[in-house]
mmCIF file of C-alpha atoms in Angstrom:
data_model
loop_
_atom_site.group_PDB
_atom_site.id
_atom_site.type_symbol
_atom_site.label_atom_id
_atom_site.label_comp_id
_atom_site.label_asym_id
_atom_site.label_seq_id
_atom_site.Cartn_x
_atom_site.Cartn_y
_atom_site.Cartn_z
ATOM 1 C CA GLY A 4 -66.541 -21.405 -57.347
ATOM 2 C CA GLN A 5 -62.907 -21.906 -58.201
ATOM 3 C CA ASN A 6 -60.681 -23.810 -55.793
ATOM 4 C CA ILE A 7 -57.024 -24.788 -56.037
ATOM 5 C CA ASP A 8 -55.280 -26.765 -53.285
ATOM 6 C CA GLN A 9 -51.575 -27.299 -52.663
ATOM 7 C CA PRO A 10 -49.615 -28.329 -49.574
ATOM 8 C CA THR A 11 -48.442 -25.329 -47.590
ATOM 9 C CA GLU A 12 -44.873 -26.444 -46.947
ATOM 10 C CA MET A 13 -42.446 -29.172 -47.974
ATOM 11 C CA THR A 14 -38.854 -29.925 -47.075
ATOM 12 C CA ALA A 15 -36.222 -31.921 -48.939
ATOM 13 C CA THR A 16 -32.463 -32.380 -49.113
ATOM 14 C CA GLU A 17 -30.016 -31.477 -51.847
ATOM 15 C CA GLY A 18 -29.866 -34.000 -54.654
ATOM 16 C CA ALA A 19 -33.257 -35.497 -53.815
ATOM 17 C CA ILE A 20 -36.483 -35.584 -55.838
ATOM 18 C CA VAL A 21 -39.627 -33.825 -54.641
ATOM 19 C CA GLN A 22 -43.183 -33.909 -55.960
ATOM 20 C CA ILE A 23 -45.541 -30.991 -55.302
ATOM 21 C CA ASN A 24 -49.193 -31.830 -55.825
ATOM 22 C CA CYS A 25 -52.023 -29.559 -56.910
ATOM 23 C CA THR A 26 -55.719 -30.354 -57.078
ATOM 24 C CA TYR A 27 -58.283 -28.051 -58.589
ATOM 25 C CA GLN A 28 -62.020 -27.646 -58.939
ATOM 26 C CA THR A 29 -62.722 -25.013 -61.565
ATOM 27 C CA SER A 30 -65.150 -24.305 -64.356
ATOM 28 C CA GLY A 31 -63.908 -23.452 -67.819
ATOM 29 C CA PHE A 32 -60.517 -25.148 -67.390
ATOM 30 C CA ASN A 33 -58.138 -24.017 -70.126
ATOM 31 C CA GLY A 34 -54.671 -25.016 -68.946
ATOM 32 C CA LEU A 35 -52.519 -25.323 -65.831
ATOM 33 C CA PHE A 36 -49.309 -23.466 -65.041
ATOM 34 C CA TRP A 37 -46.543 -23.816 -62.487
ATOM 35 C CA TYR A 38 -44.585 -20.781 -61.347
ATOM 36 C CA GLN A 39 -41.599 -20.390 -59.040
ATOM 37 C CA GLN A 40 -41.426 -17.410 -56.717
ATOM 38 C CA HIS A 41 -38.525 -16.402 -54.512
ATOM 39 C CA ALA A 42 -39.335 -14.227 -51.516
ATOM 40 C CA GLY A 43 -40.091 -10.636 -52.470
ATOM 41 C CA GLU A 44 -39.766 -11.302 -56.180
ATOM 42 C CA ALA A 45 -42.135 -11.795 -59.090
ATOM 43 C CA PRO A 46 -43.212 -15.316 -60.078
ATOM 44 C CA THR A 47 -41.330 -16.880 -62.976
ATOM 45 C CA PHE A 48 -42.867 -19.365 -65.365
ATOM 46 C CA LEU A 49 -41.827 -23.024 -65.052
ATOM 47 C CA SER A 50 -44.261 -25.155 -67.032
ATOM 48 C CA TYR A 51 -47.604 -25.390 -68.753
ATOM 49 C CA ASN A 52 -49.990 -28.326 -69.315
ATOM 50 C CA VAL A 53 -53.221 -28.232 -71.248
ATOM 51 C CA LEU A 54 -53.468 -31.903 -72.272
ATOM 52 C CA ASP A 55 -53.139 -34.952 -70.036
ATOM 53 C CA GLY A 56 -49.654 -36.286 -69.551
ATOM 54 C CA LEU A 57 -46.156 -35.344 -68.597
ATOM 55 C CA GLU A 58 -44.195 -32.324 -69.774
ATOM 56 C CA GLU A 59 -40.469 -32.429 -69.107
ATOM 57 C CA LYS A 60 -38.124 -29.479 -69.078
ATOM 58 C CA GLY A 61 -34.677 -30.179 -67.678
ATOM 59 C CA ARG A 62 -34.827 -30.894 -63.944
ATOM 60 C CA PHE A 63 -38.513 -29.944 -63.828
ATOM 61 C CA SER A 64 -41.483 -32.003 -65.014
ATOM 62 C CA SER A 65 -45.186 -31.363 -64.721
ATOM 63 C CA PHE A 66 -48.061 -33.796 -65.018
ATOM 64 C CA LEU A 67 -51.755 -33.196 -65.628
ATOM 65 C CA SER A 68 -54.863 -35.352 -65.318
ATOM 66 C CA ARG A 69 -57.901 -33.314 -66.322
ATOM 67 C CA SER A 70 -60.382 -36.038 -65.374
ATOM 68 C CA LYS A 71 -59.017 -36.082 -61.829
ATOM 69 C CA GLY A 72 -58.437 -32.345 -61.542
ATOM 70 C CA TYR A 73 -54.861 -33.094 -60.539
ATOM 71 C CA SER A 74 -51.378 -31.943 -61.398
ATOM 72 C CA TYR A 75 -47.935 -32.326 -59.928
ATOM 73 C CA LEU A 76 -44.593 -30.619 -60.330
ATOM 74 C CA LEU A 77 -41.566 -32.895 -60.052
ATOM 75 C CA LEU A 78 -38.190 -31.398 -59.206
ATOM 76 C CA LYS A 79 -35.132 -33.626 -59.623
ATOM 77 C CA GLU A 80 -31.557 -33.237 -58.407
ATOM 78 C CA LEU A 81 -32.614 -30.574 -55.947
ATOM 79 C CA GLN A 82 -30.314 -27.614 -55.404
ATOM 80 C CA MET A 83 -30.279 -25.054 -52.607
ATOM 81 C CA LYS A 84 -31.450 -22.397 -55.060
ATOM 82 C CA ASP A 85 -34.666 -24.374 -55.549
ATOM 83 C CA SER A 86 -35.794 -23.179 -52.115
ATOM 84 C CA ALA A 87 -38.773 -21.046 -53.094
ATOM 85 C CA SER A 88 -42.535 -20.956 -53.268
ATOM 86 C CA TYR A 89 -44.159 -22.967 -56.072
ATOM 87 C CA LEU A 90 -47.481 -21.716 -57.340
ATOM 88 C CA CYS A 91 -50.047 -23.780 -59.200
ATOM 89 C CA ALA A 92 -52.312 -21.674 -61.427
ATOM 90 C CA VAL A 93 -55.299 -22.601 -63.559
ATOM 91 C CA ARG A 94 -56.390 -20.646 -66.600
ATOM 92 C CA VAL A 95 -60.157 -20.465 -66.747
ATOM 93 C CA LEU A 96 -62.213 -19.369 -69.691
ATOM 94 C CA GLY A 97 -65.404 -17.470 -68.986
ATOM 95 C CA GLN A 98 -67.766 -15.072 -70.655
ATOM 96 C CA ALA A 99 -65.529 -12.179 -69.648
ATOM 97 C CA GLY A 100 -62.419 -13.748 -71.153
ATOM 98 C CA THR A 101 -59.607 -15.751 -69.578
ATOM 99 C CA ALA A 102 -58.325 -15.330 -66.041
ATOM 100 C CA LEU A 103 -55.400 -16.985 -64.273
ATOM 101 C CA ILE A 104 -56.360 -18.249 -60.817
ATOM 102 C CA PHE A 105 -53.572 -19.127 -58.375
ATOM 103 C CA GLY A 106 -53.350 -21.541 -55.492
ATOM 104 C CA LYS A 107 -51.784 -20.381 -52.220
ATOM 105 C CA GLY A 108 -48.408 -21.817 -53.107
ATOM 106 C CA THR A 109 -46.122 -24.450 -51.614
ATOM 107 C CA THR A 110 -43.010 -23.262 -49.810
ATOM 108 C CA LEU A 111 -40.161 -25.674 -50.486
ATOM 109 C CA SER A 112 -37.103 -25.654 -48.235
ATOM 110 C CA VAL A 113 -34.025 -27.472 -49.509
ATOM 111 C CA SER A 114 -31.331 -28.297 -46.956
ATOM 112 C CA SER A 115 -27.801 -29.623 -47.390
ATOM 113 C CA ASP B 18 -35.984 -4.810 -74.354
ATOM 114 C CA GLY B 19 -39.601 -5.866 -74.090
ATOM 115 C CA GLY B 20 -41.060 -6.273 -70.661
ATOM 116 C CA ILE B 21 -43.541 -5.284 -68.028
ATOM 117 C CA THR B 22 -42.692 -2.538 -65.562
ATOM 118 C CA GLN B 23 -44.247 -1.689 -62.242
ATOM 119 C CA SER B 24 -43.446 1.440 -60.324
ATOM 120 C CA PRO B 25 -42.591 2.308 -57.696
ATOM 121 C CA LYS B 26 -41.077 -0.779 -56.043
ATOM 122 C CA TYR B 27 -41.906 0.472 -52.547
ATOM 123 C CA LEU B 28 -44.734 2.829 -51.686
ATOM 124 C CA PHE B 29 -45.830 4.298 -48.377
ATOM 125 C CA ARG B 30 -49.137 6.045 -47.851
ATOM 126 C CA LYS B 31 -51.154 7.361 -44.968
ATOM 127 C CA GLU B 32 -54.399 5.676 -44.078
ATOM 128 C CA GLY B 33 -57.374 7.179 -45.887
ATOM 129 C CA GLN B 34 -55.426 8.284 -48.958
ATOM 130 C CA ASN B 35 -55.981 6.913 -52.420
ATOM 131 C CA VAL B 36 -52.865 5.670 -54.187
ATOM 132 C CA THR B 37 -52.265 4.601 -57.805
ATOM 133 C CA LEU B 38 -49.856 1.836 -58.796
ATOM 134 C CA SER B 39 -48.399 1.943 -62.278
ATOM 135 C CA CYS B 40 -48.114 -1.001 -64.695
ATOM 136 C CA GLU B 41 -46.736 -0.584 -68.220
ATOM 137 C CA GLN B 42 -45.907 -3.242 -70.810
ATOM 138 C CA ASN B 43 -44.341 -2.999 -74.257
ATOM 139 C CA LEU B 44 -44.971 -6.636 -75.183
ATOM 140 C CA ASN B 45 -48.051 -5.780 -77.232
ATOM 141 C CA HIS B 46 -50.095 -8.065 -74.992
ATOM 142 C CA ASP B 47 -53.851 -7.761 -75.010
ATOM 143 C CA ALA B 48 -54.559 -9.111 -71.532
ATOM 144 C CA MET B 49 -53.377 -7.535 -68.288
ATOM 145 C CA TYR B 50 -53.952 -8.567 -64.678
ATOM 146 C CA TRP B 51 -53.560 -7.221 -61.153
ATOM 147 C CA TYR B 52 -52.925 -9.533 -58.208
ATOM 148 C CA ARG B 53 -52.474 -9.001 -54.511
ATOM 149 C CA GLN B 54 -50.206 -11.211 -52.411
ATOM 150 C CA ASP B 55 -50.172 -11.261 -48.619
ATOM 151 C CA PRO B 56 -47.355 -12.900 -46.586
ATOM 152 C CA GLY B 57 -47.340 -16.662 -47.003
ATOM 153 C CA GLN B 58 -50.268 -16.509 -49.392
ATOM 154 C CA GLY B 59 -50.785 -17.099 -53.069
ATOM 155 C CA LEU B 60 -51.863 -14.512 -55.602
ATOM 156 C CA ARG B 61 -55.436 -13.260 -55.489
ATOM 157 C CA LEU B 62 -56.933 -11.691 -58.602
ATOM 158 C CA ILE B 63 -58.128 -8.096 -58.216
ATOM 159 C CA TYR B 64 -58.991 -6.991 -61.766
ATOM 160 C CA TYR B 65 -58.193 -8.084 -65.287
ATOM 161 C CA SER B 66 -58.560 -6.635 -68.740
ATOM 162 C CA GLN B 67 -58.705 -8.438 -72.064
ATOM 163 C CA ILE B 68 -58.790 -5.382 -74.336
ATOM 164 C CA VAL B 69 -58.573 -1.604 -74.194
ATOM 165 C CA ASN B 70 -61.489 0.145 -72.481
ATOM 166 C CA ASP B 71 -62.745 -3.087 -70.946
ATOM 167 C CA PHE B 72 -61.970 -4.717 -67.594
ATOM 168 C CA GLN B 73 -63.498 -7.272 -65.253
ATOM 169 C CA LYS B 74 -63.577 -7.722 -61.496
ATOM 170 C CA GLY B 75 -61.589 -10.564 -59.998
ATOM 171 C CA ASP B 76 -62.120 -12.247 -56.650
ATOM 172 C CA ILE B 77 -61.210 -9.264 -54.429
ATOM 173 C CA ALA B 78 -62.111 -6.123 -56.404
ATOM 174 C CA GLU B 79 -63.753 -4.225 -53.530
ATOM 175 C CA GLY B 80 -61.804 -1.084 -52.614
ATOM 176 C CA TYR B 81 -59.863 -1.055 -55.897
ATOM 177 C CA SER B 82 -60.371 0.564 -59.292
ATOM 178 C CA VAL B 83 -58.602 0.283 -62.640
ATOM 179 C CA SER B 84 -58.595 1.832 -66.087
ATOM 180 C CA ARG B 85 -57.414 0.594 -69.478
ATOM 181 C CA GLU B 86 -57.268 3.617 -71.730
ATOM 182 C CA LYS B 87 -54.191 2.353 -73.570
ATOM 183 C CA LYS B 88 -53.074 -1.158 -74.456
ATOM 184 C CA GLU B 89 -49.734 -0.608 -72.729
ATOM 185 C CA SER B 90 -51.032 0.678 -69.413
ATOM 186 C CA PHE B 91 -53.225 -0.779 -66.656
ATOM 187 C CA PRO B 92 -52.988 1.380 -63.510
ATOM 188 C CA LEU B 93 -54.505 0.200 -60.233
ATOM 189 C CA THR B 94 -55.919 2.640 -57.694
ATOM 190 C CA VAL B 95 -56.139 1.506 -54.095
ATOM 191 C CA THR B 96 -58.914 3.565 -52.573
ATOM 192 C CA SER B 97 -59.612 4.482 -48.967
ATOM 193 C CA ALA B 98 -62.440 1.933 -49.066
ATOM 194 C CA GLN B 99 -59.909 -0.925 -49.092
ATOM 195 C CA LYS B 100 -59.796 -1.953 -45.431
ATOM 196 C CA ASN B 101 -56.419 -3.680 -45.427
ATOM 197 C CA PRO B 102 -54.357 -2.321 -48.329
ATOM 198 C CA THR B 103 -50.854 -3.191 -47.100
ATOM 199 C CA ALA B 104 -49.651 -5.961 -49.428
ATOM 200 C CA PHE B 105 -47.425 -6.909 -52.351
ATOM 201 C CA TYR B 106 -49.106 -6.029 -55.656
ATOM 202 C CA LEU B 107 -48.200 -7.826 -58.878
ATOM 203 C CA CYS B 108 -49.166 -6.881 -62.413
ATOM 204 C CA ALA B 109 -49.037 -9.397 -65.265
ATOM 205 C CA SER B 110 -49.711 -9.451 -68.975
ATOM 206 C CA LYS B 111 -50.189 -12.151 -71.570
ATOM 207 C CA GLU B 112 -51.002 -12.580 -75.198
ATOM 208 C CA ASP B 113 -54.098 -14.736 -75.441
ATOM 209 C CA SER B 114 -52.488 -17.062 -77.935
ATOM 210 C CA ASN B 115 -49.372 -17.566 -75.803
ATOM 211 C CA THR B 116 -49.131 -19.854 -72.836
ATOM 212 C CA GLU B 117 -47.447 -17.863 -70.128
ATOM 213 C CA ALA B 118 -48.118 -14.668 -68.237
ATOM 214 C CA PHE B 119 -45.249 -12.261 -67.673
ATOM 215 C CA PHE B 120 -45.041 -10.525 -64.316
ATOM 216 C CA GLY B 121 -43.718 -7.162 -63.280
ATOM 217 C CA GLN B 122 -41.374 -6.958 -60.291
ATOM 218 C CA GLY B 123 -44.172 -5.908 -57.981
ATOM 219 C CA THR B 124 -44.973 -2.942 -55.757
ATOM 220 C CA ARG B 125 -44.907 -3.323 -52.005
ATOM 221 C CA LEU B 126 -47.486 -0.952 -50.581
ATOM 222 C CA THR B 127 -47.420 -0.058 -46.903
ATOM 223 C CA VAL B 128 -50.208 2.008 -45.404
ATOM 224 C CA VAL B 129 -49.427 3.632 -42.080
#
């Protein structure tokens, strides 16, 4: 089966750096995504990794190791508005096409 | 502007009634997805469709049905067979060659 694990909750302070980990066991791996979701709203795309290594985009970076089934999202210079749920999602390729499978999300609380 | 639209935003239904949630996109995307999200949980895949007139069951398809008669539209029907239908429903679409999925704003369904 497909399994994606993330910590349930994390807390951090403004200006700090936080790393949110994601481990996955899936078949037909075809890329990993990170989304941000504020309460009651739709998820918004943050980053995408398909090859091993680090992808940097402003204050956000994402890392992937396919051999270890591991990714992390790094948030720098935390702001209060970064308080949200962060969803790790794996794109899997099967006979029926591609599907995007989500983890349960990590709720990040940023305090002043 | 191009986008993906879900309607209505809030929906109330009596127990035992079928209800259909709308999802329309004008992004010319081939693939469309329906997810369910319960409080504090990640997104669980209900159904997905790669092309018109074809769709596949996701992890929690029981009690739901879909159709894909047009590329732009992927309605989800929550039937009376779904034992616990109250949830936040999210529709997404993506172009296979692109990296990210675009989400609608969601429909919060409450069954009383």
